[in-house]
């Protein structure tokens, strides 16, 4: 068998291809982590992902409305404290249309319309009938949105994990069963993560599984990405080589 089939022995062009992909994916994963911190991580109004954040995002905060939760969480800094208080009082008083037209609509137009009136994935809260729905009790994410996000998450991230695992499969120095476990782990935790979204929507006790799923596939991916870079560049630089055919070992 050809002894070149391992990360240490790949040609420079192939190493460059793999390295470019690893760096882009690595930065992408960090950006995804930052996005989670700034969206779900602010659901309870505090920076950092907590169980409450997960519960509020999927099960909802059933002691109040989704709009109140946003005003006290990820959207808190988009308007002044006085403006937020006006909106919250309007919700508490029944969110009637005359008060909306006179007092609330100007705030929404000034502070929220730039995003909510122009980005298709966001509710257009400049319209009374849309914002009225958000003043009802927060029952968490709806089935339509959860279905959309779930299929995007599964298709998109599974595709990334396939190539991460493909590159890592050329590594050496691992027991074949350990390597197989590392390769399958991100897929398993991805399924746990998405399944936990649906379970948490039914029962907040499952929120822990969302955190476990995200942490699990992030850790496994980090191990594979860092190992691949190390074996492609650091080990040869230190004078090490291998005649192992990683795909037949």
XYZ file of C-alpha atoms in Angstrom:
249
model
C 0.000 0.000 0.000
C 1.152 3.569 -0.585
C 2.968 4.857 2.499
C 2.006 8.453 1.699
C -1.548 8.123 3.013
C -1.100 9.919 6.333
C -1.027 13.552 7.415
C 2.750 13.685 7.849
C 3.455 12.500 4.304
C 0.906 14.479 2.318
C 2.192 16.815 -0.386
C 2.441 20.527 0.401
C -0.496 21.449 -1.902
C -2.789 18.936 -0.160
C -1.618 20.137 3.252
C -2.347 23.702 2.157
C -5.863 22.667 1.081
C -6.560 20.891 4.381
C -5.018 23.707 6.426
C -7.083 26.383 4.700
C -10.245 24.407 5.407
C -9.286 23.803 9.053
C -8.511 27.477 9.675
C -11.742 28.655 8.032
C -13.823 26.107 9.941
C -12.020 26.876 13.193
C -12.763 30.590 12.869
C -16.320 29.746 11.829
C -16.842 27.654 14.970
C -15.557 30.518 17.129
C -17.928 32.942 15.389
C -20.774 30.485 15.938
C -19.880 30.370 19.632
C -19.892 34.167 19.799
C -23.264 34.281 18.042
C -24.727 31.831 20.569
C -23.372 33.957 23.433
C -24.958 37.111 21.989
C -28.358 35.548 21.200
C -29.319 32.536 23.326
C -26.699 33.579 25.890
C -28.551 36.827 26.540
C -32.038 35.322 26.886
C -31.942 35.826 30.665
C -30.343 39.269 30.359
C -26.915 38.067 31.495
C -23.894 37.354 29.305
C -22.953 33.685 29.131
C -24.953 30.571 28.297
C -26.891 29.194 31.264
C -29.670 26.678 31.787
C -32.122 29.576 32.063
C -31.006 30.827 28.638
C -31.739 27.435 27.092
C -35.101 27.147 28.852
C -36.184 30.658 27.814
C -35.095 30.043 24.208
C -36.917 26.726 23.660
C -39.506 26.266 26.448
C -40.158 29.959 26.950
C -40.513 32.150 30.001
C -44.120 31.388 30.823
C -44.291 33.967 33.565
C -44.358 36.695 30.916
C -44.372 37.471 27.200
C -41.674 36.838 24.622
C -41.396 40.580 24.041
C -40.774 41.215 27.747
C -38.139 38.486 27.796
C -36.352 40.101 24.847
C -36.528 43.572 26.401
C -34.946 42.197 29.566
C -32.492 40.029 27.626
C -30.785 40.198 24.234
C -32.617 43.378 23.105
C -32.143 45.263 26.375
C -29.516 47.664 25.022
C -31.367 48.532 21.804
C -33.525 51.177 23.506
C -33.205 53.273 26.647
C -34.359 51.965 30.023
C -37.236 54.458 29.969
C -38.349 53.297 26.511
C -38.164 49.648 27.525
C -40.250 50.421 30.603
C -42.905 52.137 28.473
C -43.179 49.050 26.267
C -43.360 46.700 29.266
C -46.099 48.819 30.869
C -47.990 48.800 27.572
C -47.831 44.993 27.546
C -49.025 44.813 31.161
C -51.969 47.090 30.338
C -53.197 44.842 27.538
C -51.139 46.083 24.569
C -54.045 48.039 23.049
C -53.805 49.518 19.558
C -54.487 53.210 20.406
C -51.564 53.271 22.868
C -49.459 51.430 20.309
C -50.105 54.089 17.672
C -49.539 57.020 20.018
C -46.650 55.882 22.243
C -45.078 52.553 21.308
C -44.903 52.665 17.507
C -42.555 55.709 17.449
C -40.127 53.880 19.763
C -40.214 50.750 17.614
C -39.712 52.752 14.421
C -36.729 54.593 15.894
C -34.988 51.722 17.673
C -36.074 48.447 16.049
C -37.172 48.989 12.453
C -33.670 48.978 10.944
C -33.418 45.231 11.535
C -36.975 44.039 12.129
C -38.481 45.725 9.079
C -35.728 44.626 6.683
C -34.406 41.200 7.727
C -36.719 38.423 6.553
C -35.902 36.024 9.404
C -36.941 38.564 12.073
C -40.558 39.370 12.961
C -41.613 42.736 11.537
C -42.604 44.310 14.837
C -43.303 47.652 13.183
C -46.724 46.101 12.418
C -49.206 46.049 15.286
C -50.612 42.589 14.500
C -47.103 41.103 14.588
C -45.958 42.710 17.838
C -49.334 41.903 19.426
C -48.560 38.184 19.066
C -45.262 38.712 20.899
C -47.056 40.245 23.875
C -48.790 36.935 24.619
C -47.366 34.473 27.158
C -43.935 33.283 25.972
C -44.345 29.625 24.987
C -40.836 29.402 23.541
C -39.874 28.850 19.935
C -42.649 27.657 17.649
C -42.648 24.389 15.707
C -42.199 26.092 12.329
C -39.046 27.956 13.375
C -37.667 24.956 15.238
C -38.161 22.719 12.196
C -36.424 25.249 9.939
C -33.448 25.733 12.270
C -33.161 21.987 12.966
C -32.851 20.944 9.341
C -30.390 23.762 8.565
C -28.316 22.836 11.630
C -28.272 19.110 10.835
C -27.482 19.465 7.133
C -24.962 22.292 7.464
C -22.975 21.173 10.491
C -22.992 17.482 9.530
C -21.404 18.520 6.224
C -18.656 20.372 8.126
C -18.061 17.407 10.456
C -17.746 15.066 7.476
C -14.710 16.930 6.141
C -13.233 17.432 9.623
C -13.461 13.671 10.144
C -12.158 12.983 6.632
C -8.992 15.007 7.270
C -8.522 13.485 10.728
C -8.859 9.974 9.275
C -5.357 10.471 7.788
C -3.850 10.904 11.274
C -1.468 8.371 12.815
C -0.688 7.233 16.351
C -4.287 6.485 17.332
C -5.877 3.127 17.993
C -8.335 2.557 15.146
C -11.272 2.299 17.545
C -10.319 5.512 19.345
C -10.026 7.262 15.989
C -13.430 5.924 14.944
C -14.991 7.121 18.214
C -13.522 10.615 17.765
C -14.827 10.789 14.188
C -18.376 9.684 15.076
C -18.605 11.735 18.304
C -19.486 15.131 16.719
C -22.313 13.546 14.722
C -23.688 11.815 17.827
C -23.595 14.992 19.903
C -25.100 17.001 17.036
C -28.103 14.659 17.033
C -28.317 14.922 20.839
C -28.155 18.726 20.601
C -30.962 19.094 18.057
C -33.109 16.420 19.726
C -32.688 18.281 23.014
C -34.136 21.451 21.458
C -37.395 19.606 20.826
C -37.369 17.870 24.194
C -36.682 21.154 26.014
C -39.629 22.724 24.230
C -41.767 20.075 25.946
C -39.967 19.953 29.303
C -37.283 22.371 30.602
C -35.537 19.493 32.406
C -33.938 18.528 29.070
C -32.089 21.869 28.783
C -28.938 20.240 30.155
C -28.760 18.041 27.057
C -28.477 21.117 24.813
C -25.365 22.277 26.671
C -23.914 18.747 26.767
C -24.517 18.288 23.026
C -22.902 21.592 22.068
C -19.921 21.045 24.355
C -19.448 17.463 23.142
C -19.219 18.179 19.428
C -17.136 21.315 19.999
C -14.567 19.392 22.067
C -14.324 16.483 19.628
C -13.954 18.852 16.661
C -11.251 20.858 18.444
C -9.264 17.686 19.159
C -9.463 16.551 15.528
C -8.653 19.959 14.037
C -5.689 20.649 16.328
C -4.324 17.113 15.910
C -4.522 17.393 12.128
C -2.620 20.689 12.073
C 0.003 19.306 14.465
C 0.631 16.187 12.395
C 0.725 18.032 9.063
C 3.183 20.743 10.073
C 4.754 20.416 13.533
C 5.716 16.738 13.428
C 7.495 16.955 10.017
C 9.185 20.194 11.144
C 10.547 18.265 14.144
C 11.966 15.636 11.794
C 9.341 12.954 12.367
C 7.897 10.815 9.610
C 5.572 7.850 9.223
C 5.235 5.026 6.719
C 1.767 4.091 7.988
C -1.095 3.962 5.529
C -3.710 5.574 7.771
C -6.646 4.245 5.757
C -5.519 0.639 6.001
C -3.931 0.613 9.464
